[in-house]
Coordinates of C-alpha atoms and ligand atoms in Angstrom, one line a residue:
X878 CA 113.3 20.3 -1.0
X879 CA 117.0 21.0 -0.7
X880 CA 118.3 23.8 1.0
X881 CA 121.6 24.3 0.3
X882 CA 123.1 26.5 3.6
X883 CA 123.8 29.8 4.0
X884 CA 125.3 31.3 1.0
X885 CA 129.2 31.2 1.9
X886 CA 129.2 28.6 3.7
X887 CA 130.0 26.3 0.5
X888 CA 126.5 25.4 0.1
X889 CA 125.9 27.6 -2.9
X890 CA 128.5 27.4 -6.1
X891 CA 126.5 29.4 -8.1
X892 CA 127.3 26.9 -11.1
X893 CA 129.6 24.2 -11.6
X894 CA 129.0 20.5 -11.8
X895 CA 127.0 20.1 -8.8
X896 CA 124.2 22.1 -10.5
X897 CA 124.6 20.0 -13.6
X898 CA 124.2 16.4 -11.8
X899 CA 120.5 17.8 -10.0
X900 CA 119.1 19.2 -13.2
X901 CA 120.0 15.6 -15.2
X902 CA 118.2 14.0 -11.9
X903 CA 115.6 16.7 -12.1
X904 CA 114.6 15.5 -15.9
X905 CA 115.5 12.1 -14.9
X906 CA 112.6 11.9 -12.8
X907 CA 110.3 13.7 -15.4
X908 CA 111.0 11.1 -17.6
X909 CA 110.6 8.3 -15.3
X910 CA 106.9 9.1 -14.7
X911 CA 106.2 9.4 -18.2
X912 CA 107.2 5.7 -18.6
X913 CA 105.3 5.0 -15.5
X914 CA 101.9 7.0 -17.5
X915 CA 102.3 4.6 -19.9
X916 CA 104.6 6.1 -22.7
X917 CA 108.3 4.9 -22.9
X918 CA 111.4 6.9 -22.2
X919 CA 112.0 7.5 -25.8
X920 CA 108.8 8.5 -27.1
X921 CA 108.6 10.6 -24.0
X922 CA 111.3 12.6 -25.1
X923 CA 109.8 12.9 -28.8
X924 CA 106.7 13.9 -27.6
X925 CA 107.3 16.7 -24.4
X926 CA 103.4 16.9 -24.5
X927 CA 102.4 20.5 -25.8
X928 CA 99.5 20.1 -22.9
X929 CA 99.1 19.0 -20.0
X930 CA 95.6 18.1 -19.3
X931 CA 92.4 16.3 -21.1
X932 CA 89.9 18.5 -23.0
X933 CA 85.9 18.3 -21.6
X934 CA 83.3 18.5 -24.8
X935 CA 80.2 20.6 -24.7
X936 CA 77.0 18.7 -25.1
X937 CA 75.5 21.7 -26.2
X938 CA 75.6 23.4 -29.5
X939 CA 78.2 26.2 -29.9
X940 CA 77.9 29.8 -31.2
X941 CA 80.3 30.4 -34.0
X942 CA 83.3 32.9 -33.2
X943 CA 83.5 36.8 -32.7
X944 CA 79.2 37.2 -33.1
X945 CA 79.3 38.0 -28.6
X946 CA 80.2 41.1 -27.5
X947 CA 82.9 41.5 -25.0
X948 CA 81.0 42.3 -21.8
X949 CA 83.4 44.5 -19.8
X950 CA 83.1 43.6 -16.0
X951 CA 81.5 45.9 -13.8
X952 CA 83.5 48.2 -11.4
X953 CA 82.5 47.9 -7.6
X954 CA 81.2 50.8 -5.8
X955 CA 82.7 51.1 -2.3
X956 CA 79.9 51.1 0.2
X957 CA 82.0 53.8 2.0
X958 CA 85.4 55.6 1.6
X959 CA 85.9 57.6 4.9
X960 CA 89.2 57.5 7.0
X961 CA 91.9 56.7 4.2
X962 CA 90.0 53.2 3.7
X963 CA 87.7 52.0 0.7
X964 CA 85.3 48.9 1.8
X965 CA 83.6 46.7 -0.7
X966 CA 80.7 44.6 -0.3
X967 CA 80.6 41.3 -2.2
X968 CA 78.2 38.6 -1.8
X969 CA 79.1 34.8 -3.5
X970 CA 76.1 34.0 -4.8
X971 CA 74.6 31.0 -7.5
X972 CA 73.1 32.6 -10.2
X973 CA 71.7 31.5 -13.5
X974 CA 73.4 33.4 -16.6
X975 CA 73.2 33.2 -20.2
X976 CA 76.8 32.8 -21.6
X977 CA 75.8 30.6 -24.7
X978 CA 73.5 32.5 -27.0
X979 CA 70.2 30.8 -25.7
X980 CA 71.3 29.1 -23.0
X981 CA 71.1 29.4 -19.2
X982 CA 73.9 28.2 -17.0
X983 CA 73.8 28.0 -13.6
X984 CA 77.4 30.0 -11.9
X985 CA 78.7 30.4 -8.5
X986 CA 79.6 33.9 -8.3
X987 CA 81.1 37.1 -6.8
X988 CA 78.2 39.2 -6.7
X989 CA 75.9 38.3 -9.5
X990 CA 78.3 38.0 -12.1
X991 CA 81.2 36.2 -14.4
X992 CA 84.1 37.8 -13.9
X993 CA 83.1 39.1 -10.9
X994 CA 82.9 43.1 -10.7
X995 CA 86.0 44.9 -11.0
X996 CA 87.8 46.9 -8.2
X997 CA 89.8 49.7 -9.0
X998 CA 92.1 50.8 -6.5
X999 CA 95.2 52.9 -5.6
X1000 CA 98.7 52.2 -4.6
X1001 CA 98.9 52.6 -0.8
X1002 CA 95.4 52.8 0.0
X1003 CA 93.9 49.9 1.6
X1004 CA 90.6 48.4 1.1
X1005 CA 88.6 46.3 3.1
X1006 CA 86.2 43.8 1.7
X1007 CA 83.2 42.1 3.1
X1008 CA 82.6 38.9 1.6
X1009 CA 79.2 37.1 2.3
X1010 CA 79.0 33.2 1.4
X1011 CA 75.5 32.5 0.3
X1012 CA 76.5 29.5 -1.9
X1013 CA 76.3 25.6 -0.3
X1014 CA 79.8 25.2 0.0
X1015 CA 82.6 26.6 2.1
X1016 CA 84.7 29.6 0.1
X1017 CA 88.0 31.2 0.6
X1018 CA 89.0 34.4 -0.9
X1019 CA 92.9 35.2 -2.3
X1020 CA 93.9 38.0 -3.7
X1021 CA 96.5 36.5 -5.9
X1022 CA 99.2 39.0 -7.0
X1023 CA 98.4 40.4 -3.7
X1024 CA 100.8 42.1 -0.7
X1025 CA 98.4 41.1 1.8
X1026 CA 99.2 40.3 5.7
X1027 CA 98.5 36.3 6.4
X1028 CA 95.0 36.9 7.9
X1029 CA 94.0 38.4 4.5
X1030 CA 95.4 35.9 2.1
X1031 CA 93.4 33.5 2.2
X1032 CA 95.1 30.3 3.0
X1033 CA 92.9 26.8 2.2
X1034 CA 91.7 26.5 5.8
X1035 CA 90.4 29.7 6.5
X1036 CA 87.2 28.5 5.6
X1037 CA 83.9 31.1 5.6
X1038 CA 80.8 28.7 6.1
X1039 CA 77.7 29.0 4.3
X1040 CA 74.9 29.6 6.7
X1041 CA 73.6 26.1 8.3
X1042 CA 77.3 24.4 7.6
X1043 CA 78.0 22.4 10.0
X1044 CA 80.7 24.0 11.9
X1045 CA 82.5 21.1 13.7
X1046 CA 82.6 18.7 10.9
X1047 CA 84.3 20.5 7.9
X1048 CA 87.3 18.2 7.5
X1049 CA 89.5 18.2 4.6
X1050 CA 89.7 15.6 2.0
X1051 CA 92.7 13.6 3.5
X1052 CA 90.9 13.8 7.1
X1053 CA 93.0 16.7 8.3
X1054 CA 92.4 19.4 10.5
X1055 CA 94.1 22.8 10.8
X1056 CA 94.4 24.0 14.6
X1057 CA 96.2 27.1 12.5
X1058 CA 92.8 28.4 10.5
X1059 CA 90.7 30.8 11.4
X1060 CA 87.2 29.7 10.5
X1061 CA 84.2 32.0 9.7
X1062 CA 81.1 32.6 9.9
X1063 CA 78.9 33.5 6.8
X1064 CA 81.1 36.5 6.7
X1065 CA 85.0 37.8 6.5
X1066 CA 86.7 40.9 6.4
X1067 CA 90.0 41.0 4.0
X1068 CA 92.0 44.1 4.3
X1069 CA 94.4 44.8 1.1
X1070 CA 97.1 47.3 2.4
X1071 CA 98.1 47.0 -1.6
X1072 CA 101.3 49.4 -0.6
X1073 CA 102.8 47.7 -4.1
X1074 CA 103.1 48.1 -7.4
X1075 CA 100.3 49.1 -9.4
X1076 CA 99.4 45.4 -11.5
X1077 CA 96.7 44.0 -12.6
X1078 CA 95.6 41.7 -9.5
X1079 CA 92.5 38.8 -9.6
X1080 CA 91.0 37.6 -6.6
X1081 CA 89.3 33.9 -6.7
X1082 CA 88.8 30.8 -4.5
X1083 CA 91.1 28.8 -2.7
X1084 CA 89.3 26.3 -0.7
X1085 CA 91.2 23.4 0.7
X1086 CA 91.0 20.9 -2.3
X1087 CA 88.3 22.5 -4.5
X1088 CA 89.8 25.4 -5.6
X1089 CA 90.0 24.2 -9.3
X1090 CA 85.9 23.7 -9.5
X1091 CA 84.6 26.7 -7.5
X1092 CA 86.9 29.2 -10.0
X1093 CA 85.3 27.1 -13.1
X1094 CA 81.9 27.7 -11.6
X1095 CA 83.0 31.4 -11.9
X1096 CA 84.8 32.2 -8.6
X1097 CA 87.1 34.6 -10.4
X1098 CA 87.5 38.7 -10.7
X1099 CA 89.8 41.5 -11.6
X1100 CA 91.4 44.1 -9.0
X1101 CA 93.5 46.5 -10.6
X1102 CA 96.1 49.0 -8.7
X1103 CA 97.0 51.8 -10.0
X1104 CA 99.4 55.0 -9.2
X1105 CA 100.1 58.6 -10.7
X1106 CA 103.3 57.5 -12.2
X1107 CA 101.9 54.6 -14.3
X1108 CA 98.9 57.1 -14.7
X1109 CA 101.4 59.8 -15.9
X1110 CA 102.9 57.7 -18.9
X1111 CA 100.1 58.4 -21.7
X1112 CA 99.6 55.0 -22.3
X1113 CA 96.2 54.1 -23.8
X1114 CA 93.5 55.0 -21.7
X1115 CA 89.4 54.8 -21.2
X1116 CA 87.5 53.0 -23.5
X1117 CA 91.4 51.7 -24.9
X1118 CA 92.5 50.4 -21.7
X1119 CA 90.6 46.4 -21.8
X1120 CA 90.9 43.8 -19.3
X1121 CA 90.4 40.7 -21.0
X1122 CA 90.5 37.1 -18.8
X1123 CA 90.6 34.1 -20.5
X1124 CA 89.4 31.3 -19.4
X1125 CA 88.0 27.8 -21.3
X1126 CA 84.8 26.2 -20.0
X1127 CA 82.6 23.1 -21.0
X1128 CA 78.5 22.7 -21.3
X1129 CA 77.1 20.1 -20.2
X1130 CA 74.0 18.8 -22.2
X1131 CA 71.6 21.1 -19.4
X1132 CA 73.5 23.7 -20.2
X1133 CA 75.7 23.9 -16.7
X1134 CA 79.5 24.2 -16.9
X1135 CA 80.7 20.4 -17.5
X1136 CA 83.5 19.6 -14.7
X1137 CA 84.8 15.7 -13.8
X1138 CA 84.4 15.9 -10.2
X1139 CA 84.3 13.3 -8.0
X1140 CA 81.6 14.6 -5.4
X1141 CA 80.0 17.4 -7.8
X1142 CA 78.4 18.7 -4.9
X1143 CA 81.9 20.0 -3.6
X1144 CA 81.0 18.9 -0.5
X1145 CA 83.0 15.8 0.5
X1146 CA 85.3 13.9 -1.9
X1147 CA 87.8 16.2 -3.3
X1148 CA 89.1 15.2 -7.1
X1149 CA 88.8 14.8 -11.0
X1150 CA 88.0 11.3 -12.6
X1151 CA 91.0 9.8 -13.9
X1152 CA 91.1 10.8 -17.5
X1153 CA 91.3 14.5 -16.2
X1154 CA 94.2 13.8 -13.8
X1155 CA 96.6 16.3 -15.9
X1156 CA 94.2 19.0 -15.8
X1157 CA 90.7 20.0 -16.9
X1158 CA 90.4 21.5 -20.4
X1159 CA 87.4 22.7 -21.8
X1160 CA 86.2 23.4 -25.0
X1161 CA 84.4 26.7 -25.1
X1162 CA 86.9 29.7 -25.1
X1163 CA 85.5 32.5 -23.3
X1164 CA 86.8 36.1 -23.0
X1165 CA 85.3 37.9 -19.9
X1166 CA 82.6 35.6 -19.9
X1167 CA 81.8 35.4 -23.1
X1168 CA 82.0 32.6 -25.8
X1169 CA 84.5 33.7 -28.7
X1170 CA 83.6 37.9 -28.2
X1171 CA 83.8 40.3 -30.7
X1172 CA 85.0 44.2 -29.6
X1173 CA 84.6 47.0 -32.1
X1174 CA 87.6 49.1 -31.6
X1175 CA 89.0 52.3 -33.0
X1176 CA 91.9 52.2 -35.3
X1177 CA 94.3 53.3 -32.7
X1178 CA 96.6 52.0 -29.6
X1179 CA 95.0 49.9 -27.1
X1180 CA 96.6 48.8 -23.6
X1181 CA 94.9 44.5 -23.1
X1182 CA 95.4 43.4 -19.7
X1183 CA 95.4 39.8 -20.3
X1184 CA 94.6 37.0 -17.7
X1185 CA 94.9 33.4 -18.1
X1186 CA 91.9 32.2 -15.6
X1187 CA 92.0 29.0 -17.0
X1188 CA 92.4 26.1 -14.8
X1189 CA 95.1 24.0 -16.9
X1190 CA 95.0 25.7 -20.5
X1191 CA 98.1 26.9 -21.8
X1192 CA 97.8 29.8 -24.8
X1193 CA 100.7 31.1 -27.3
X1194 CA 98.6 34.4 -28.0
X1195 CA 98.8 35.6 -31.9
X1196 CA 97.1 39.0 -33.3
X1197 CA 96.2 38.2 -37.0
X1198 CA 94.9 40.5 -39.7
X1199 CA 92.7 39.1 -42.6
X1200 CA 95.5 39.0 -44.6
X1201 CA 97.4 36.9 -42.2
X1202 CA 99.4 39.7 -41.2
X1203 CA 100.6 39.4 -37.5
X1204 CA 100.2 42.1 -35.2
X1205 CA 103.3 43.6 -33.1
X1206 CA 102.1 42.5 -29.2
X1207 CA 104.0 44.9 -27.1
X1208 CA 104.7 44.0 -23.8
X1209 CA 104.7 46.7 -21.2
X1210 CA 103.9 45.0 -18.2
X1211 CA 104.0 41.7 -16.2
X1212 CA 101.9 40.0 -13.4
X1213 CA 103.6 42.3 -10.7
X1214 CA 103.2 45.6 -13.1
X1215 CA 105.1 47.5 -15.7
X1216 CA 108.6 46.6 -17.4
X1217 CA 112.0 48.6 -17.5
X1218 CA 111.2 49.1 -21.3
X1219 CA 108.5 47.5 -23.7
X1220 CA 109.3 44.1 -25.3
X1221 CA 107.8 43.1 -28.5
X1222 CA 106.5 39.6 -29.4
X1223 CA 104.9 38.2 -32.1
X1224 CA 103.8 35.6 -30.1
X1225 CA 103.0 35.7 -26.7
X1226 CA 102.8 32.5 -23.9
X1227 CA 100.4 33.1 -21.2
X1228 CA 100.0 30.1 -18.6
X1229 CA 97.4 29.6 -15.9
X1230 CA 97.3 32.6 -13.6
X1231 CA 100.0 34.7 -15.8
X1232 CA 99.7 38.4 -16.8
X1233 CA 100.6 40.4 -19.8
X1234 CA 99.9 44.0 -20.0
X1235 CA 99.9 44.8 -23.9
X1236 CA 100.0 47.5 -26.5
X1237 CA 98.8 47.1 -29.7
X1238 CA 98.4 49.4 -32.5
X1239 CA 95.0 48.8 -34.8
X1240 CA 96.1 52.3 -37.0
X1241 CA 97.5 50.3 -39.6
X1242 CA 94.5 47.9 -40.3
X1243 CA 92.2 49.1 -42.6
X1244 CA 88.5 50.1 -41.4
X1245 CA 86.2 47.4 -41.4
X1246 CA 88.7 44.8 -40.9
X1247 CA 89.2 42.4 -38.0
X1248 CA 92.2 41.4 -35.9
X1249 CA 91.5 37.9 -34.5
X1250 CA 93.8 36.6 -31.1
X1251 CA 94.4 33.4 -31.9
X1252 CA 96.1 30.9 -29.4
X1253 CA 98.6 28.8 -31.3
X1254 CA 97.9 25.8 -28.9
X1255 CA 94.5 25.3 -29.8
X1256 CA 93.1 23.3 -31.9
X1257 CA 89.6 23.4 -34.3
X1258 CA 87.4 25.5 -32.3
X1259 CA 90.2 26.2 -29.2
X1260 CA 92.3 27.8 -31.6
X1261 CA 90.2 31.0 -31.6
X1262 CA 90.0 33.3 -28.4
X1263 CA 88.3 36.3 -29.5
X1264 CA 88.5 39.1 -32.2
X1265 CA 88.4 43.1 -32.9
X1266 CA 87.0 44.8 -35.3
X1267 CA 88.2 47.7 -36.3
X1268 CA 85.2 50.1 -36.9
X1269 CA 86.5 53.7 -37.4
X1270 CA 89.4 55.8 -37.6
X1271 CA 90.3 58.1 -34.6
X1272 CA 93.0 61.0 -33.6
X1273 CA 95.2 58.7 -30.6
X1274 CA 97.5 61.0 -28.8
X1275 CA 98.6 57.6 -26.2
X1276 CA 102.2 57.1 -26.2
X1277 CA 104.6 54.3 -25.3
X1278 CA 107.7 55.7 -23.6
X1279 CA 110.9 53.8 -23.9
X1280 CA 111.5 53.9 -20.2
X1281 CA 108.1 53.2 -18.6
X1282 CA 109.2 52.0 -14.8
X1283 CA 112.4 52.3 -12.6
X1284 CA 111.2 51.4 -9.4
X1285 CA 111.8 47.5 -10.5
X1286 CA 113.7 45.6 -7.7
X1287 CA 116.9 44.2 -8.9
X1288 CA 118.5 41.5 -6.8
X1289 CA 121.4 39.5 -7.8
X1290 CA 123.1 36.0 -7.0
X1291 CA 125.1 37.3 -4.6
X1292 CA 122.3 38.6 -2.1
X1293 CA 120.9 35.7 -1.9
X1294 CA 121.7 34.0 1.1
X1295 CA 120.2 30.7 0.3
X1296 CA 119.3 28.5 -2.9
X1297 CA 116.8 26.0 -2.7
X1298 CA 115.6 23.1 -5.3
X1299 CA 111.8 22.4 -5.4
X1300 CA 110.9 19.4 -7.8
X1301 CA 107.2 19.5 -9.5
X1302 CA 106.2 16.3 -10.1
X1303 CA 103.4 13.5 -10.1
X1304 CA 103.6 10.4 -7.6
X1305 CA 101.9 8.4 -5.1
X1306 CA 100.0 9.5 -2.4
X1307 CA 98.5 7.4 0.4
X1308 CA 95.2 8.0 -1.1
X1309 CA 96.8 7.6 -4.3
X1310 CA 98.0 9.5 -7.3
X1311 CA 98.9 12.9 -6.9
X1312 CA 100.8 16.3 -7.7
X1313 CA 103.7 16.6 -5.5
X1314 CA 106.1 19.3 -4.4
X1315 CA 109.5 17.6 -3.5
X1316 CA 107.6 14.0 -3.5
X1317 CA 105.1 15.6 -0.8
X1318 CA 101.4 15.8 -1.2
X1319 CA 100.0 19.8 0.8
X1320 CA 99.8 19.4 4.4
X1321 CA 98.6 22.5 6.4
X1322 CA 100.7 21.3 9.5
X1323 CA 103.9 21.2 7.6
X1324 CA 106.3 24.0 7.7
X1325 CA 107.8 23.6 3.7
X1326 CA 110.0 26.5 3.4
X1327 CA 110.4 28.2 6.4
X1328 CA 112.7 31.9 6.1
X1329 CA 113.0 35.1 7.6
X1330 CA 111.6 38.4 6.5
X1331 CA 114.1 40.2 4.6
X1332 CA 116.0 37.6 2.9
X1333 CA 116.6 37.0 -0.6
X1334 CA 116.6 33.5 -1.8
X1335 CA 117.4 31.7 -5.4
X1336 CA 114.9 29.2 -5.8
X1337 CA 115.6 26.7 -8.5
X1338 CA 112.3 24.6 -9.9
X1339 CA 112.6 21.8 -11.9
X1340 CA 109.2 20.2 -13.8
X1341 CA 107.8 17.0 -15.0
X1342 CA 104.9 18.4 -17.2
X1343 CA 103.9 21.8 -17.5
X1344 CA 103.9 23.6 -13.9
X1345 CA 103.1 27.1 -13.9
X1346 CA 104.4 28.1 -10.0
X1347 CA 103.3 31.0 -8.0
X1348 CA 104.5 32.2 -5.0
X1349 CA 102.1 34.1 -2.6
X1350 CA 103.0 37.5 -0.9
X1351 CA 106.5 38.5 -3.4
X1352 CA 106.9 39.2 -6.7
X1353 CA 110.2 37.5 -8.1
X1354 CA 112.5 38.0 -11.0
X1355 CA 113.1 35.0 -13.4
X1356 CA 117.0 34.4 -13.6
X1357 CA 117.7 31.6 -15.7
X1358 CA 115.4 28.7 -17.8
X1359 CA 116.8 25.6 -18.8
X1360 CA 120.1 26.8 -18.3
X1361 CA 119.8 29.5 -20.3
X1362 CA 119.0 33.2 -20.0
X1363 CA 115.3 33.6 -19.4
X1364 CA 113.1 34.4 -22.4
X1365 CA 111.6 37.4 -23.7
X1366 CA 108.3 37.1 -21.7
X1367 CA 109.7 35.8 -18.3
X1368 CA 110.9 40.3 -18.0
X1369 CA 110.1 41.9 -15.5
X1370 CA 108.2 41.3 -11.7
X1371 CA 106.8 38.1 -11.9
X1372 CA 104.7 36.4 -9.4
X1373 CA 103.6 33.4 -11.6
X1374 CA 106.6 31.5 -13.5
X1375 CA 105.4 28.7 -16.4
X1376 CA 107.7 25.7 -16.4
X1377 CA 107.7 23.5 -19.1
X1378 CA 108.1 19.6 -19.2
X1379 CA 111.3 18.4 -18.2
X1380 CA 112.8 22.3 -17.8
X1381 CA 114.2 24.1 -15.0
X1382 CA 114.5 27.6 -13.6
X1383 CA 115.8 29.9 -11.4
X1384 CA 113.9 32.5 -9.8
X1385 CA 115.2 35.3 -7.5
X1386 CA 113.1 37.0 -4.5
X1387 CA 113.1 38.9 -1.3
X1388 CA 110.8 37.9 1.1
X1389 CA 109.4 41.2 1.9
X1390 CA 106.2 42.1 3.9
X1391 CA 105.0 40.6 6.4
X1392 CA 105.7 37.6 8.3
X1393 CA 103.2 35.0 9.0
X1394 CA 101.9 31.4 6.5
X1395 CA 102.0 31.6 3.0
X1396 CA 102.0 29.3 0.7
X1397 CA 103.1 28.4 -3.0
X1398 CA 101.7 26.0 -5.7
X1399 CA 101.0 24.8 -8.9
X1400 CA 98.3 27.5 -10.5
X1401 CA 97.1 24.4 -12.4
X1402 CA 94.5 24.1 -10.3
X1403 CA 93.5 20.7 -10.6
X1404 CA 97.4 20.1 -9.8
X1405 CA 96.9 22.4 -6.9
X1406 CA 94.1 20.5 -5.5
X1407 CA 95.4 17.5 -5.9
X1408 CA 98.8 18.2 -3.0
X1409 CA 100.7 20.3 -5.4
X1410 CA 101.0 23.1 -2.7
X1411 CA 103.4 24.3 0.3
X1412 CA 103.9 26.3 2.9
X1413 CA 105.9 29.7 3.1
X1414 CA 106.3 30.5 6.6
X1415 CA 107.6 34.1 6.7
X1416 CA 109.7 34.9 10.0
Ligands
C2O1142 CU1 96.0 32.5 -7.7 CU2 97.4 30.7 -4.4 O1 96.7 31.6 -6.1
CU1143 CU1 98.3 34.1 -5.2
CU1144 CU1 101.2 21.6 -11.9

């Protein structure tokens, strides 16, 4: 990484040729390890690759499209509420599940289920949760969207051993210890202050180089924040309020989730065979946990709070009618919560990790007909994601107000007192190939980005293949892509930012909270585990 000094001291121009040379370098680069994948400088550039990763097939046979219901996850009970605090109980557990019609398929999972259960909570009131790890492997919980202190957030090392593991010889894949991590025990406490927006938040693994296969075993669930403002806007509500996560899978010919890894008891050797370097892809599109759902809805607004939980899979989401009409998506909200003012797309990107909060009216389709979300990436069967059915008409008094937040931060260039470039890219590792930040492969003992609480910072990334970054702790505002004004769907707080091959951008943050180690990385998970992850130390 660069860091360019403080801002005037002349480190920071703001524009200007200086700017111009590093982005050229930054695609540069990009383009010099597409030649060195095996495709030429010139049919790199013809071909940006609309994906980054390799698709998995299913061995098994697959239901056709919109017959599943969309299951709903559960919402957690708190096992007590007294003294301004809510603690949850939640016990990672293997379990056998049908998600294929028929089928059974062995899941690791939050309590029983996939997506784990659901916790609802309020702005400003902390809850505690109590997380038991009954499966073989060591697990790590993040709440990602999350203002949680460091002991909370659940950096890679902070291991909570299954009962029996043996405590003195977890190392790491590269051989590396962490005199920093707290280890437990079976057991951990995380306390959420969540004084923050209210968002739709997920919480999922983040071992130390397996956190791509313990979220595709199903180490993933929804945590939503709420407050009487947002509550106060009339937006669709109850049974029109959906969470919907996304997330593609494979079968293997058993019926268990298909996943390339090295060492598929997650034990050892961290890593995806070579084929899957990019990214794992599978080929089974599921929608809460279910293949392809179908949800009966009435003809009326409905509020979709949309997570990608995919490892690597990209979507460009598209609401058609019957008659190949294309539904308005209206955007209201972002990963870190709601937007100045709604934005309308036709079609909507959503990259690993990313969250849309969306509107969208069913009155105008007539009753009995279906909406299908369709994901413009896809191909043959991945080109489907789920469908609605519109069953019966129905009085809808929700509204959409014009103005539906104004507590959005707002910083601008000139607050920030320091720029920094960060340059995604593959390259050589000792052990190998791997996803590097700044040519650097994760390293727990390595202070990345080190700053001091308070300050705001431009961060400017640059990409070889599709990278989408997330920072831990702060949301951030997205200030320029490619040189250019951001795009419609990079409004608003942001905490996850897609870059594409060969593009840049500028993001904008204070680093507010609490001090302590964070980290940021590539939310392609494969990417992550393989190095593409740094430290934030917050001072
Ligand atoms: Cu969703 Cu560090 O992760
Ligand atoms: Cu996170
Ligand atoms: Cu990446």
């Amino acid at each position: 990484m660069r860091e360019h000094g403080e801002h005037g001291a002349g480190g920071y121009t703001g524009g200007g040729a200086g700017v111009t040379r590093r982005h050229v370098l930054g695609i540069g680069g990009a383009l010099g390890l597409l030649a060195a994948t095996g495709l030429t400088t010139s049919a790199a550039l013809a071909r940006r690759p609309a994906i980054t990763g390799a698709e998995l097939r299913s061995e098994v046979p697959l239901p056709p499209p919109f017959q599943v219901p969309l299951p709903l996850p559960a919402v957690l009970k708190p096992v007590a509420t007294s003294g301004g605090v809510d603690r949850y109980e939640i016990t990672q557990r293997e379990v056998s599940a049908e998600i294929l019609p028929g089928i059974r398929t062995p899941l690791w999972t939050y309590e029983g289920s996939f997506p784990g259960p659901t916790i609802e909570s309020r702005r400003g009131r902390p809850v505690t949760v109590r997380h038991r790890n009954e499966l073989p492997v060591p697990t790590v919980v993040h709440l990602h969207g999350g203002r949680t202190p460091a002991a909370s957030d659940g950096y890679p090392t902070d291991l909570v051993l299954p009962g029996g593991w043996p405590k003195e010889s977890h190392r790491h894949g590269h051989g590396m210890r962490d005199p920093r991590a707290v280890v437990s025990e079976l057991t951990r406490d995380y306390t959420f202050p969540l004084d923050q927006r209210p968002a739709l938040l997920w919480y999922h693994d983040h071992r130390m180089d397996f956190t791509a296969p313990a979220i595709w075993r199903g180490l993933a669930g929804l945590h939503v924040v709420r407050d009487d403002a947002e509550d106060a806007l009339g937006l669709p509500a109850g049974p029109r309020e959906l969470p919907l996560m996304i997330a593609d899978r494979a079968f293997a010919a058993d019926g268990g989730l298909a996943y390339p890894s090295l060492d598929p008891t997650l034990r050892a050797r961290p890593g995806v065979r070579e084929e899957y370097f990019a990214g794992v892809l599978g080929d089974v599109i599921l929608v809460n946990g279910a293949p392809w759902p179908v949800h009966e809805v009435d003809a009326a607004r409905h509020r979709l709070r949309v997570l990608n939980a995919s490892n690597a899979r990209h979507y460009e989401l598209e609401a058609v009618t019957d008659d190949g009409r294309s539904l308005d998506l209206v955007q209201i909200g972002a990963d870190q919560g709601l937007l100045e003012a709604p934005v309308t797309h036709r079609v909507l990107p959503i990259a690993p990790a990313e969250r849309h909060d969306l509107i969208i009216d069913f009155a105008g389709v007539p009753i009995g007909g279906r909406v299908r979300i369709v994901n413009r990436l896809g191909s043959g069967r991945t080109r489907d994601v789920m469908a609605f059915l519109v069953a019966r008409g129905a009085a809808d008094d929700s509204r959409v107000p014009r103005t539906l937040s104004t507590d959005l931060p707002f910083w601008r260039r000139e607050d920030a007192v320091r720029v920094r470039d960060l340059a995604f890219r593959a390259g050589r590792t000792h052990s190998g190939r791997g996803w590097l930040i700044d040519g650097l492969p994760f390293d727990p003992a390595r202070a990345d980005v080190t700053t001091r609480l308070g300050d705001v910072e431009v961060w400017r990334l640059v990409a070889d293949l599709h990278h989408p970054v997330h920072l831990h702790l702060v949301g951030f505002r997205v200030l320029s892509r490619g040189g250019s004004p951001p795009l419609p769907h990079d409004a608003g707080l942001k905490d996850t930012v897609s870059l594409r091959p060969g593009e840049s951008v500028e993001i904008i943050t204070r680093f507010d909270g609490y001090r302590g180690r964070y980290l940021f990385h590539c939310h392609n998970a494969e990417h992550e585990d393989m190095g593409m992850m740094a430290n934030l130390e917050i001072v």
